Coordinates of C-alpha atoms and ligand atoms in Angstrom, one line a residue:
Chain A
X1 CA -17.4 -32.2 15.6
X2 CA -20.6 -31.5 13.3
X3 CA -21.2 -33.1 10.3
X4 CA -21.3 -30.1 8.0
X5 CA -18.6 -30.1 5.0
X6 CA -15.5 -28.9 5.9
X7 CA -14.9 -24.8 6.0
X8 CA -12.1 -24.5 3.9
X9 CA -11.8 -20.5 6.1
X10 CA -13.4 -19.5 9.4
X11 CA -12.5 -16.6 10.5
X12 CA -13.8 -15.3 13.6
X13 CA -13.6 -11.2 14.6
X14 CA -10.7 -10.4 12.7
X15 CA -9.2 -6.7 13.4
X16 CA -6.2 -5.1 11.8
X17 CA -5.2 -1.4 12.4
X18 CA -2.5 0.9 10.7
X19 CA -2.2 3.6 13.6
X20 CA -5.3 5.3 13.9
X21 CA -6.8 3.6 10.6
X22 CA -9.0 0.2 11.8
X23 CA -8.5 -1.3 8.2
X24 CA -10.7 -4.8 9.5
X25 CA -12.5 -4.2 12.4
X26 CA -14.1 -7.6 13.3
X27 CA -14.5 -9.5 10.5
X28 CA -16.1 -13.0 10.0
X29 CA -16.3 -15.4 7.3
X30 CA -17.2 -18.8 6.7
X31 CA -16.2 -20.3 3.4
X32 CA -17.1 -24.1 2.3
X33 CA -14.2 -26.1 0.6
X34 CA -14.6 -26.4 -3.3
X35 CA -17.0 -22.9 -3.3
X36 CA -15.7 -19.4 -4.5
X37 CA -16.1 -17.0 -2.1
X38 CA -16.7 -13.0 -3.2
X39 CA -15.7 -10.5 -1.0
X40 CA -16.8 -7.3 -2.4
X41 CA -16.2 -4.1 -1.3
X42 CA -15.2 -0.3 -2.3
X43 CA -11.4 0.9 -2.4
X44 CA -10.5 1.0 1.1
X45 CA -12.8 -1.2 2.8
X46 CA -10.4 -3.5 4.4
X47 CA -10.6 -6.3 1.5
X48 CA -6.4 -6.8 0.5
X49 CA -6.1 -6.6 4.4
X50 CA -8.2 -9.4 4.8
X51 CA -6.6 -11.4 2.2
X52 CA -3.4 -10.4 4.0
X53 CA -4.2 -11.9 7.0
X54 CA -5.7 -15.2 5.9
X55 CA -2.6 -16.0 4.0
X56 CA -0.2 -15.5 6.9
X57 CA 1.3 -12.2 5.5
X58 CA -0.4 -9.9 8.4
X59 CA -0.9 -10.9 12.2
X60 CA -4.3 -10.2 13.2
X61 CA -4.5 -7.8 16.2
X62 CA -7.4 -9.7 17.1
X63 CA -9.6 -12.4 16.4
X64 CA -8.5 -15.8 14.7
X65 CA -9.2 -17.8 11.6
X66 CA -8.4 -21.3 10.7
X67 CA -7.4 -22.0 6.8
X68 CA -8.2 -25.6 5.8
X69 CA -8.4 -26.6 9.2
X70 CA -4.8 -24.7 10.3
X71 CA -4.4 -21.6 12.9
X72 CA -3.2 -18.9 10.7
X73 CA -1.0 -17.8 13.7
X74 CA 0.6 -20.9 15.1
X75 CA 0.5 -23.0 12.2
X76 CA 1.5 -20.3 9.5
X77 CA 4.1 -22.9 7.9
X78 CA 1.2 -25.4 7.3
X79 CA -1.2 -22.6 5.8
X80 CA 1.3 -21.6 3.6
X81 CA 1.8 -25.1 2.1
X82 CA -1.7 -25.4 1.0
X83 CA -2.7 -21.6 -0.4
X84 CA -1.5 -19.4 -3.1
X85 CA -1.6 -15.9 -3.6
X86 CA -2.5 -13.8 -6.0
X87 CA -2.0 -10.1 -4.6
X88 CA -3.3 -6.7 -6.1
X89 CA -0.1 -6.0 -7.1
X90 CA 1.1 -7.6 -9.8
X91 CA 2.7 -10.4 -7.7
X92 CA 5.6 -11.7 -10.8
X93 CA 8.8 -10.6 -11.1
X94 CA 9.0 -8.0 -13.8
X95 CA 13.0 -7.8 -14.7
X96 CA 12.3 -11.6 -15.3
X97 CA 10.4 -13.2 -18.3
X98 CA 7.0 -15.3 -18.3
X99 CA 8.3 -18.3 -18.5
X100 CA 11.9 -17.8 -16.0
X101 CA 8.9 -16.4 -13.5
X102 CA 7.1 -19.7 -13.5
X103 CA 10.5 -21.6 -13.9
X104 CA 11.6 -20.2 -10.2
X105 CA 8.2 -21.1 -8.3
X106 CA 8.3 -24.1 -9.4
X107 CA 12.2 -24.9 -8.1
X108 CA 10.9 -23.0 -4.6
X109 CA 7.9 -25.2 -4.5
X110 CA 10.2 -28.0 -4.5
X111 CA 9.9 -29.3 -8.4
X112 CA 13.3 -30.4 -9.7
X113 CA 14.8 -27.8 -12.8
X114 CA 13.0 -30.0 -15.3
X115 CA 10.1 -30.4 -14.0
X116 CA 10.0 -26.7 -13.0
X117 CA 10.4 -26.3 -16.8
X118 CA 8.1 -28.9 -18.1
X119 CA 5.4 -27.1 -15.9
X120 CA 6.3 -23.4 -16.9
X121 CA 5.9 -24.4 -20.6
X122 CA 2.6 -26.4 -19.7
X123 CA 0.9 -23.3 -17.6
X124 CA 2.1 -20.8 -20.8
X125 CA 0.2 -22.5 -23.0
X126 CA -2.4 -23.0 -21.2
X127 CA -3.0 -19.4 -20.4
X128 CA -2.3 -18.4 -24.1
X129 CA 1.3 -17.2 -23.2
X130 CA 3.2 -19.0 -25.4
X131 CA 4.6 -16.4 -27.7
X132 CA 5.6 -14.1 -24.7
X133 CA 7.1 -16.8 -22.9
X134 CA 10.8 -14.9 -23.1
X135 CA 9.6 -12.0 -22.7
X136 CA 10.0 -9.4 -20.1
X137 CA 7.5 -9.5 -18.0
X138 CA 7.6 -5.8 -18.0
X139 CA 6.7 -5.7 -21.1
X140 CA 3.5 -7.5 -21.2
X141 CA -0.5 -6.1 -21.5
X142 CA -2.4 -6.0 -18.4
X143 CA -4.2 -9.1 -19.2
X144 CA -1.1 -11.1 -20.4
X145 CA 0.7 -10.1 -16.8
X146 CA -2.9 -11.4 -14.7
X147 CA -2.8 -14.4 -16.4
X148 CA 0.7 -15.0 -15.6
X149 CA -0.6 -13.9 -11.8
X150 CA -3.0 -16.7 -12.1
X151 CA -0.4 -19.2 -13.4
X152 CA 2.6 -18.3 -11.4
X153 CA -0.4 -19.1 -8.0
X154 CA -1.1 -22.4 -9.4
X155 CA 2.4 -24.4 -10.3
X156 CA 1.6 -26.6 -7.8
X157 CA -1.9 -27.0 -7.3
X158 CA -3.8 -25.1 -4.0
X159 CA -6.2 -26.4 -2.4
X160 CA -7.3 -23.0 -1.8
X161 CA -6.3 -19.3 -3.6
X162 CA -6.6 -16.1 -2.5
X163 CA -7.4 -13.7 -5.7
X164 CA -7.2 -10.0 -4.7
X165 CA -9.0 -7.8 -7.5
X166 CA -8.2 -10.3 -10.2
X167 CA -9.5 -8.0 -13.5
X168 CA -9.6 -4.6 -11.9
X169 CA -8.2 -2.8 -15.0
X170 CA -8.3 -5.1 -17.3
X171 CA -10.3 -5.0 -20.5
X172 CA -13.8 -6.6 -21.4
X173 CA -11.6 -9.6 -23.1
X174 CA -9.0 -10.0 -20.7
X175 CA -11.7 -10.1 -18.0
X176 CA -13.5 -13.1 -19.7
X177 CA -10.0 -14.9 -19.9
X178 CA -9.6 -14.4 -15.9
X179 CA -13.2 -15.2 -15.5
X180 CA -12.9 -18.9 -17.7
X181 CA -9.6 -19.4 -15.8
X182 CA -11.1 -19.0 -12.7
X183 CA -13.8 -21.6 -13.1
X184 CA -11.8 -23.9 -15.0
X185 CA -9.8 -23.9 -11.3
X186 CA -13.3 -24.0 -9.4
X187 CA -14.4 -27.0 -11.6
X188 CA -11.0 -28.8 -11.0
X189 CA -11.9 -28.6 -7.0
X190 CA -9.9 -25.4 -5.9
X191 CA -11.3 -22.9 -3.4
X192 CA -11.1 -19.7 -4.4
X193 CA -11.2 -16.3 -2.3
X194 CA -12.1 -13.7 -4.4
X195 CA -12.0 -10.0 -3.5
X196 CA -13.4 -7.8 -6.1
X197 CA -14.9 -4.2 -6.7
X198 CA -17.3 -5.5 -8.9
X199 CA -20.8 -6.9 -8.6
X200 CA -21.2 -8.5 -11.4
X201 CA -17.9 -10.1 -11.1
X202 CA -18.8 -11.6 -7.8
X203 CA -22.2 -12.5 -9.1
X204 CA -20.6 -14.5 -12.4
X205 CA -18.4 -16.4 -10.2
X206 CA -19.6 -16.5 -6.7
X207 CA -21.2 -19.0 -4.5
X208 CA -21.2 -16.5 -2.0
X209 CA -20.4 -13.3 -1.2
X210 CA -19.6 -11.0 1.7
X211 CA -20.2 -7.6 1.3
X212 CA -17.7 -5.4 3.3
X213 CA -17.5 -1.8 4.0
X214 CA -15.1 0.0 6.5
X215 CA -13.8 -3.0 7.7
X216 CA -16.9 -4.8 8.5
X217 CA -19.1 -6.8 6.6
X218 CA -22.9 -5.8 6.2
X219 CA -24.4 -7.9 3.8
X220 CA -23.4 -11.9 3.1
X221 CA -25.3 -14.4 1.4
X222 CA -25.6 -16.0 -1.5
X223 CA -25.5 -13.6 -5.3
X224 CA -29.3 -14.0 -5.8
X225 CA -30.2 -12.9 -1.8
X226 CA -28.0 -10.2 -2.0
X227 CA -29.7 -8.7 -5.0
X228 CA -33.1 -9.3 -4.0
X229 CA -32.2 -7.5 -0.5
X230 CA -31.1 -4.7 -2.8
X231 CA -33.9 -4.5 -5.2
X232 CA -32.6 -6.6 -8.3
X233 CA -31.9 -5.5 -11.4
X234 CA -32.5 -2.3 -12.9
X235 CA -33.6 -1.5 -16.6
X236 CA -31.2 1.8 -18.1
X237 CA -32.6 3.3 -20.8
X238 CA -30.2 6.5 -22.9
X239 CA -32.3 8.9 -24.0
X240 CA -31.5 10.8 -27.4
X241 CA -33.0 13.6 -26.1
X242 CA -32.2 14.8 -22.8
X243 CA -35.4 16.9 -22.4
X244 CA -37.5 14.4 -22.2
X245 CA -36.2 12.8 -19.4
X246 CA -38.5 13.9 -16.9
X247 CA -41.8 12.6 -19.2
X248 CA -39.9 9.3 -19.4
X249 CA -38.9 9.4 -15.7
X250 CA -42.6 9.9 -15.1
X251 CA -43.4 6.6 -17.8
X252 CA -41.1 4.3 -16.0
X253 CA -42.3 5.0 -12.2
X254 CA -45.7 4.8 -13.3
X255 CA -45.0 1.5 -14.9
X256 CA -42.1 0.0 -12.5
X257 CA -43.1 1.7 -9.5
X258 CA -39.6 4.1 -9.1
X259 CA -36.9 5.5 -10.9
X260 CA -33.7 7.1 -10.5
X261 CA -31.7 9.4 -12.6
X262 CA -28.6 8.7 -13.5
X263 CA -25.5 11.1 -13.6
X264 CA -25.6 11.3 -17.4
X265 CA -28.4 13.7 -18.1
X266 CA -29.5 11.0 -20.9
X267 CA -30.1 8.4 -18.3
X268 CA -32.8 6.9 -16.6
X269 CA -33.2 4.2 -14.8
X270 CA -35.7 1.8 -12.6
X271 CA -35.7 -1.1 -11.0
X272 CA -36.7 -4.4 -12.4
X273 CA -35.4 -7.7 -12.7
X274 CA -38.2 -8.8 -15.3
X275 CA -37.5 -8.9 -18.6
X276 CA -40.9 -8.9 -20.2
X277 CA -42.0 -6.0 -17.8
X278 CA -38.9 -3.9 -18.8
X279 CA -39.7 -4.7 -22.6
X280 CA -43.1 -3.6 -22.1
X281 CA -42.0 -0.3 -20.2
X282 CA -39.5 0.5 -22.7
X283 CA -42.7 -0.3 -25.5
X284 CA -44.5 1.8 -23.3
X285 CA -42.0 5.0 -23.9
X286 CA -41.8 4.5 -27.4
X287 CA -45.5 5.0 -27.5
X288 CA -45.3 7.8 -25.8
X289 CA -43.2 9.6 -28.2
X290 CA -39.8 9.1 -26.0
X291 CA -36.6 8.6 -28.4
X292 CA -34.4 5.9 -27.0
X293 CA -30.5 5.7 -27.8
X294 CA -30.5 2.5 -26.0
X295 CA -31.4 0.3 -23.3
X296 CA -30.8 -2.5 -21.4
X297 CA -31.7 -4.8 -18.3
X298 CA -28.8 -4.9 -15.9
X299 CA -28.1 -5.6 -12.1
X300 CA -27.8 -3.2 -9.8
X301 CA -23.8 -1.5 -9.9
X302 CA -21.6 -1.8 -6.4
X303 CA -23.2 1.7 -6.2
X304 CA -26.8 0.8 -6.4
X305 CA -26.1 -2.2 -3.6
X306 CA -24.2 0.4 -1.3
X307 CA -26.8 2.9 -1.5
X308 CA -29.2 0.5 -0.8
X309 CA -27.0 -1.1 2.5
X310 CA -26.0 1.7 3.6
X311 CA -27.8 4.7 2.7
X312 CA -24.7 6.1 1.0
X313 CA -23.0 5.3 -2.3
X314 CA -19.4 4.0 -2.5
X315 CA -17.5 6.7 -4.2
X316 CA -18.2 9.1 -0.7
X317 CA -16.2 7.4 1.2
X318 CA -13.7 6.2 -1.6
X319 CA -9.8 6.8 -0.1
X320 CA -6.4 6.7 -2.9
X321 CA -7.4 3.6 -4.6
X322 CA -3.6 2.9 -5.2
X323 CA -1.4 5.0 -3.1
X324 CA -2.5 2.5 0.4
X325 CA -0.4 -0.6 -0.9
X326 CA 2.7 1.2 -1.8
X327 CA 2.5 2.9 1.5
X328 CA 2.5 -0.2 3.1
X329 CA 5.2 -1.9 1.3
X330 CA 7.1 0.7 2.2
X331 CA 6.7 0.9 5.5
Chain B
X1 CA -18.3 4.8 -14.0
X2 CA -21.3 3.9 -15.3
X3 CA -24.0 1.8 -13.4
X4 CA -24.7 -0.4 -16.7
X5 CA -23.5 -3.6 -15.8
X6 CA -24.9 -6.0 -18.2
X7 CA -22.5 -8.9 -19.0
X8 CA -21.8 -10.4 -22.5
X9 CA -21.6 -14.3 -22.6
X10 CA -18.9 -15.8 -22.0
X11 CA -18.1 -16.7 -25.9
X12 CA -16.3 -19.9 -26.7
X13 CA -15.0 -19.8 -29.9
X14 CA -13.3 -22.9 -31.5
X15 CA -9.9 -21.7 -31.3
X16 CA -10.7 -20.9 -27.9
X17 CA -12.1 -24.7 -27.2
X18 CA -8.7 -25.7 -27.9
X19 CA -7.1 -23.6 -25.3
X20 CA -9.8 -24.5 -22.3
X21 CA -8.8 -28.1 -23.2
X22 CA -5.4 -27.3 -22.7
X23 CA -6.3 -25.3 -19.9
X24 CA -8.1 -27.7 -18.1
X25 CA -5.1 -30.0 -18.7
X26 CA -3.1 -27.9 -16.7
X27 CA -4.9 -27.5 -14.1
X28 CA -6.2 -30.8 -13.4
X29 CA -3.4 -32.9 -11.6
X30 CA -0.3 -31.5 -10.0
X31 CA 0.8 -33.9 -7.0
X32 CA 2.8 -31.7 -4.3
X33 CA 6.3 -32.3 -4.5
X34 CA 8.2 -31.8 -1.1
X35 CA 8.8 -28.8 0.5
X36 CA 12.1 -27.4 -1.4
X37 CA 15.4 -27.8 1.0
X38 CA 16.6 -24.6 2.4
X39 CA 19.4 -24.8 -0.1
X40 CA 17.4 -25.7 -3.4
X41 CA 15.4 -22.7 -2.1
X42 CA 18.3 -20.2 -1.5
X43 CA 20.0 -21.4 -4.9
X44 CA 16.5 -20.8 -6.4
X45 CA 16.6 -17.4 -5.3
X46 CA 20.3 -17.0 -6.4
X47 CA 19.5 -17.7 -9.6
X48 CA 17.0 -15.4 -10.0
X49 CA 19.8 -12.6 -9.1
X50 CA 21.9 -14.1 -11.8
X51 CA 18.7 -13.8 -14.5
X52 CA 18.5 -9.9 -13.7
X53 CA 22.0 -9.8 -14.1
X54 CA 21.6 -11.4 -17.5
X55 CA 19.0 -9.2 -18.6
X56 CA 20.3 -6.0 -17.6
X57 CA 23.6 -6.5 -18.1
X58 CA 24.6 -3.1 -17.3
X59 CA 24.7 -3.8 -14.2
X60 CA 27.9 -5.3 -14.2
X61 CA 29.2 -1.6 -14.6
X62 CA 28.7 -0.5 -11.2
X63 CA 31.4 -3.5 -10.4
X64 CA 33.5 -3.2 -13.0
X65 CA 33.9 0.1 -14.1
X66 CA 34.5 1.5 -10.3
X67 CA 37.2 -0.5 -9.5
X68 CA 39.0 0.0 -13.0
X69 CA 39.2 3.9 -12.0
X70 CA 40.0 3.2 -8.7
X71 CA 43.2 0.6 -9.8
X72 CA 44.2 3.5 -11.9
X73 CA 43.7 6.5 -10.1
X74 CA 45.5 5.2 -7.0
X75 CA 48.7 3.4 -9.1
X76 CA 48.8 6.9 -11.3
X77 CA 47.5 9.4 -9.6
X78 CA 48.9 8.9 -5.8
X79 CA 51.2 5.9 -7.0
X80 CA 54.5 8.0 -7.8
X81 CA 53.8 10.4 -4.4
X82 CA 53.2 7.8 -1.9
X83 CA 55.6 4.8 -2.9
X84 CA 59.0 5.3 -4.8
X85 CA 57.6 3.3 -8.1
X86 CA 54.3 2.5 -9.0
X87 CA 54.5 -1.2 -9.0
X88 CA 56.0 -1.6 -5.5
X89 CA 52.8 0.5 -4.5
X90 CA 50.6 -1.8 -6.8
X91 CA 51.8 -4.6 -4.8
X92 CA 50.5 -2.9 -1.7
X93 CA 47.3 -0.9 -2.7
X94 CA 45.6 -3.4 -5.0
X95 CA 44.9 -5.7 -2.4
X96 CA 43.4 -2.7 -0.2
X97 CA 41.3 -1.5 -4.0
X98 CA 39.7 -5.1 -4.0
X99 CA 38.7 -5.0 -0.5
X100 CA 37.1 -1.6 -0.9
X101 CA 35.7 -2.1 -4.3
X102 CA 33.7 -5.0 -3.2
X103 CA 32.9 -4.1 0.3
X104 CA 31.3 -0.7 -1.6
X105 CA 29.1 -2.8 -3.5
X106 CA 27.8 -4.8 -0.4
X107 CA 25.5 -1.4 -0.4
X108 CA 23.9 -2.3 -3.1
X109 CA 22.7 -5.6 -1.8
X110 CA 20.8 -3.5 0.6
X111 CA 19.9 -1.0 -2.1
X112 CA 18.2 -3.9 -4.4
X113 CA 16.1 -5.4 -1.4
X114 CA 14.7 -2.2 -0.5
X115 CA 13.4 -1.7 -4.5
X116 CA 12.6 -5.5 -4.8
X117 CA 9.9 -4.4 -1.8
X118 CA 8.0 -1.7 -3.3
X119 CA 7.1 -4.4 -5.9
X120 CA 4.1 -7.2 -5.1
X121 CA 6.2 -10.1 -6.0
X122 CA 7.3 -9.9 -2.7
X123 CA 3.9 -10.9 -1.3
X124 CA 4.1 -13.8 -3.4
X125 CA 7.5 -14.9 -1.8
X126 CA 6.8 -14.5 1.6
X127 CA 3.8 -16.3 1.3
X128 CA 5.4 -19.4 -0.2
X129 CA 5.9 -22.7 2.2
X130 CA 10.0 -22.0 1.9
X131 CA 12.6 -21.9 4.1
X132 CA 12.4 -17.6 5.9
X133 CA 15.6 -16.6 4.9
X134 CA 16.3 -18.0 1.6
X135 CA 14.7 -14.7 -0.6
X136 CA 17.9 -13.2 1.3
X137 CA 20.6 -15.5 1.4
X138 CA 20.3 -16.3 -2.2
X139 CA 20.1 -12.5 -3.7
X140 CA 23.4 -12.4 -1.2
X141 CA 24.6 -15.8 -2.5
X142 CA 23.5 -14.2 -6.4
X143 CA 25.8 -10.5 -5.2
X144 CA 28.8 -12.9 -4.7
X145 CA 28.8 -13.5 -8.1
X146 CA 29.0 -9.9 -8.8
X147 CA 31.7 -9.4 -5.9
X148 CA 33.4 -12.8 -7.6
X149 CA 33.4 -11.0 -11.3
X150 CA 34.7 -7.1 -9.4
X151 CA 37.7 -8.8 -8.1
X152 CA 39.0 -10.7 -11.1
X153 CA 38.6 -7.6 -13.1
X154 CA 40.5 -5.9 -10.3
X155 CA 43.1 -8.7 -10.0
X156 CA 44.0 -9.1 -14.0
X157 CA 43.8 -5.5 -14.4
X158 CA 46.5 -5.0 -11.4
X159 CA 48.8 -7.3 -13.1
X160 CA 48.4 -6.1 -16.5
X161 CA 50.1 -2.8 -14.6
X162 CA 52.5 -4.7 -13.1
X163 CA 51.1 -6.2 -9.5
X164 CA 53.1 -9.2 -8.5
X165 CA 51.7 -11.3 -6.0
X166 CA 54.1 -13.4 -3.8
X167 CA 52.3 -16.0 -3.4
X168 CA 50.9 -16.4 -6.5
X169 CA 47.7 -17.3 -7.6
X170 CA 46.4 -19.3 -4.6
X171 CA 47.4 -16.6 -2.4
X172 CA 45.0 -13.8 -4.6
X173 CA 42.5 -16.9 -4.6
X174 CA 42.6 -17.2 -0.8
X175 CA 42.6 -13.6 -0.4
X176 CA 39.5 -13.2 -2.6
X177 CA 38.0 -15.3 -1.0
X178 CA 38.1 -13.9 2.2
X179 CA 36.9 -10.7 1.3
X180 CA 33.9 -12.8 -0.4
X181 CA 33.0 -14.1 3.2
X182 CA 33.7 -11.0 5.0
X183 CA 31.3 -9.3 2.1
X184 CA 28.5 -11.8 3.0
X185 CA 28.5 -11.0 6.5
X186 CA 28.4 -6.9 5.6
X187 CA 26.0 -7.4 3.8
X188 CA 23.6 -8.4 6.3
X189 CA 23.9 -5.1 7.6
X190 CA 22.7 -3.1 4.5
X191 CA 19.9 -5.7 3.7
X192 CA 18.9 -4.8 7.4
X193 CA 19.8 -1.1 6.6
X194 CA 17.4 -2.0 3.2
X195 CA 14.1 -3.0 5.1
X196 CA 14.2 -0.2 7.8
X197 CA 15.1 2.8 5.4
X198 CA 12.1 4.0 3.4
X199 CA 13.8 4.6 0.0
X200 CA 16.4 2.8 -2.0
X201 CA 18.3 6.6 -2.1
X202 CA 17.9 6.5 1.6
X203 CA 19.5 3.4 1.6
X204 CA 22.4 4.7 -0.8
X205 CA 23.1 7.4 1.5
X206 CA 23.3 5.7 5.1
X207 CA 25.0 3.2 3.3
X208 CA 27.4 5.2 2.1
X209 CA 28.0 7.1 5.1
X210 CA 28.9 4.3 7.1
X211 CA 30.9 2.8 4.5
X212 CA 33.3 5.9 3.5
X213 CA 34.4 6.6 6.5
X214 CA 35.1 3.3 7.3
X215 CA 37.1 2.5 4.0
X216 CA 39.0 5.8 4.4
X217 CA 40.4 5.4 8.0
X218 CA 41.8 2.4 7.4
X219 CA 44.9 0.9 5.9
X220 CA 43.5 0.4 2.8
X221 CA 45.6 3.3 0.9
X222 CA 48.3 4.2 3.3
X223 CA 50.2 2.6 6.2
X224 CA 49.2 4.1 9.2
X225 CA 53.0 5.2 11.3
X226 CA 52.0 9.0 9.8
X227 CA 48.8 9.1 11.3
X228 CA 48.1 10.8 14.8
X229 CA 48.1 8.7 17.8
X230 CA 44.1 8.8 18.1
X231 CA 43.4 8.2 14.6
X232 CA 46.2 5.5 14.5
X233 CA 44.1 3.5 16.6
X234 CA 41.0 3.7 15.5
X235 CA 42.9 2.6 12.3
X236 CA 44.2 -0.3 14.0
X237 CA 41.0 -1.4 15.0
X238 CA 39.1 -0.8 12.0
X239 CA 37.7 -4.4 10.8
X240 CA 38.3 -3.1 7.2
X241 CA 42.3 -2.7 8.2
X242 CA 42.3 -5.8 9.6
X243 CA 40.6 -7.4 6.3
X244 CA 42.9 -5.7 3.9
X245 CA 46.6 -6.7 6.1
X246 CA 44.9 -10.2 5.7
X247 CA 44.4 -10.6 1.9
X248 CA 47.8 -8.3 1.4
X249 CA 49.4 -11.2 3.8
X250 CA 47.4 -13.8 1.9
X251 CA 49.2 -12.5 -1.5
X252 CA 52.1 -11.9 -0.6
X253 CA 52.3 -15.0 1.7
X254 CA 53.2 -13.4 4.5
X255 CA 49.7 -13.5 6.4
X256 CA 48.5 -13.4 9.9
X257 CA 46.7 -16.3 11.2
X258 CA 45.0 -13.9 13.4
X259 CA 44.2 -11.5 11.2
X260 CA 42.2 -14.3 9.2
X261 CA 40.3 -15.4 12.1
X262 CA 39.1 -11.9 13.6
X263 CA 38.0 -11.1 9.7
X264 CA 36.4 -14.6 10.0
X265 CA 35.0 -13.9 13.5
X266 CA 33.9 -10.4 12.2
X267 CA 32.0 -12.1 9.3
X268 CA 30.3 -14.4 11.3
X269 CA 29.4 -12.1 13.9
X270 CA 27.6 -9.8 11.6
X271 CA 25.6 -13.0 9.8
X272 CA 24.9 -14.0 13.5
X273 CA 23.0 -10.7 14.3
X274 CA 21.8 -9.2 11.3
X275 CA 20.8 -12.5 9.0
X276 CA 18.5 -13.0 11.9
X277 CA 17.3 -9.3 12.4
X278 CA 16.6 -9.4 8.6
X279 CA 14.9 -12.2 8.2
X280 CA 12.2 -11.2 11.1
X281 CA 12.1 -7.6 9.4
X282 CA 11.4 -9.5 6.2
X283 CA 8.4 -11.2 7.0
X284 CA 6.6 -8.1 8.2
X285 CA 7.5 -6.0 5.8
Ligands
ATP1 N1 0.4 -0.9 5.9 C1 -0.7 -0.2 6.3 N2 -0.2 1.2 6.5 C2 -1.4 2.0 6.8 N3 -2.3 2.2 6.1 C3 -3.0 0.8 6.0 C4 -1.8 0.2 5.4 N4 -2.5 -1.4 4.5 C5 -4.0 -0.5 4.6 N5 -4.2 0.4 5.0 C6 -4.8 1.5 4.8 O1 -6.3 0.3 5.5 C7 -7.7 0.7 4.9 C8 -8.1 -0.8 4.2 O2 -7.0 -0.6 3.0 P1 -7.2 -2.0 2.5 O3 -6.3 -2.1 1.3 O4 -7.5 -3.2 3.2 O5 -8.6 -2.3 1.6 P2 -8.9 -2.7 0.2 O6 -10.4 -3.1 0.7 O7 -8.0 -3.7 -0.5 O8 -8.9 -1.3 -0.6 P3 -8.7 -1.4 -2.7 O9 -9.8 -1.9 -3.1 O10 -8.4 -0.1 -2.9 O11 -7.7 -2.1 -3.1 C9 -7.5 1.8 4.1 O12 -8.0 3.0 4.6 C10 -5.9 1.3 3.7 O13 -5.2 2.9 3.4
MG2 MG1 -6.8 -3.9 -2.1

């Protein structure tokens, strides 16, 4: 035994194939207890399949994993007692009300009916869903559904939580609400494995990130390390007049080293993580008579991460984003 | 997708501060209760089934309108032709209609399960530390309540039309219980189908393709005396014939113990084979 803090998840060489597709092709993960671990990857990378194996819903073809010290195949029952899963498809019952959903889970987790009701009310209040408590979930908005979904995962506080793309499809406000919930959960000591397609989400929440692509981990580290390896952030400039883009690109290249012409004909960006230098470069553009519609200093997008790590963009290998899970359920 | 990924600072307006405090409190401490017993878990799923009926009461039309139509149709359309008087035929046919209506309803258990699987909620159920067959047993227990409603409608309507069970209410209840036990066993066949087939309509087709011939090649409607020998032999061993003979017997006070035992044994055998199969398939679905 080592003196290291215990690992909440320890996976080695996980493989899962569906027919010809090797959905997960040798994934190793090491997640410290009490941290948020981000799994970042484009559509079809194998995020959901990895989570489903770790949550004991799928049996790996090869490799092994221990979750909170228990083998996911041999001790699956014990693992299920300690973790909870918020799936990519809303894992709540659409034909019941929010309150009924939470009471049902309370009962299934061993609470008495009165306790289950109290807990349901408490969670609905905490998640801003009291008013919608009696409404059927199928009438909920996407953000409400997600919050209920997370509430359903913590009816009894899990030691480890799997969150599969908790903010995909949410508006910025709902997204922030979900992020706040996740931060609070972590502060209370829950370990979280978070799958996401958004680098900024992983950056905001995760202590460490694994980037996965075509079923394998292609990069791993803290958000800072990852961004550094990708070339940190970027200055994005929108021009009022696309005609001026060549001139702007030239200036930015001179000031910041290199430029990237965005798909938007009026957009141009350059790698830069230093706000002072970015401000200087923008001022420079302005002085040279380039008319600027707007600018921002942002982090590299998942696209840019992929470009840097694999030499191709995430979109080039995107597969049907919604279809796969349905197929899987019907099979 | 824009490449712009600036993120707004998470702001905390005053109203939200209260919410944040409530959130922290809700997340703080929940001692883990002892694991739900198999009975608790199955009952919780049964409750889920009932809630669905509560929210969509139209579901009950399936189980009430169809039997009502069967009773009326067989009594008035065929009753005169087959037996001498409506009342006499009703005494013969009503237990059979009860059997038929309830057995038809069992197909819906498979359809409902198949529909459930297309939703994400099944992943959550499967990731819970509960007795494995609980979601299935619970759903079937919930369905049993629907069968009970169907059965009650049929008997009440029958009595209004002139059905007179010789064994009285006790006999009717005993017959109903027997049919429910058999239906529970048969449901497992359809839940297995529900997990094997790809769509709810495929389950519906396959289910009725099986249950229709079995029902019509039974003694539900007519005594098989008039049938050709080969067919009669089949009708005689058809479990649905034995079930309707037994329930007719229970209602009229002349039941054969051996018939009842055969029905119970068949239900037990179906459960023993198909319940574990369904449970295995459900875990892997
Ligand atoms: N049950 C299944 N049967 C067949 N193929 C599957 C099944 N589940 C997943 N796949 C395939 O495995 C690959 C990885 O899928 P997975 O759902 O794990 O990706 P993901 O990273 O979660 O993607 P997304 O961002 O779209 O959710 C995809 O090519 C998908 O089509
Ligand atoms: Mg996924």
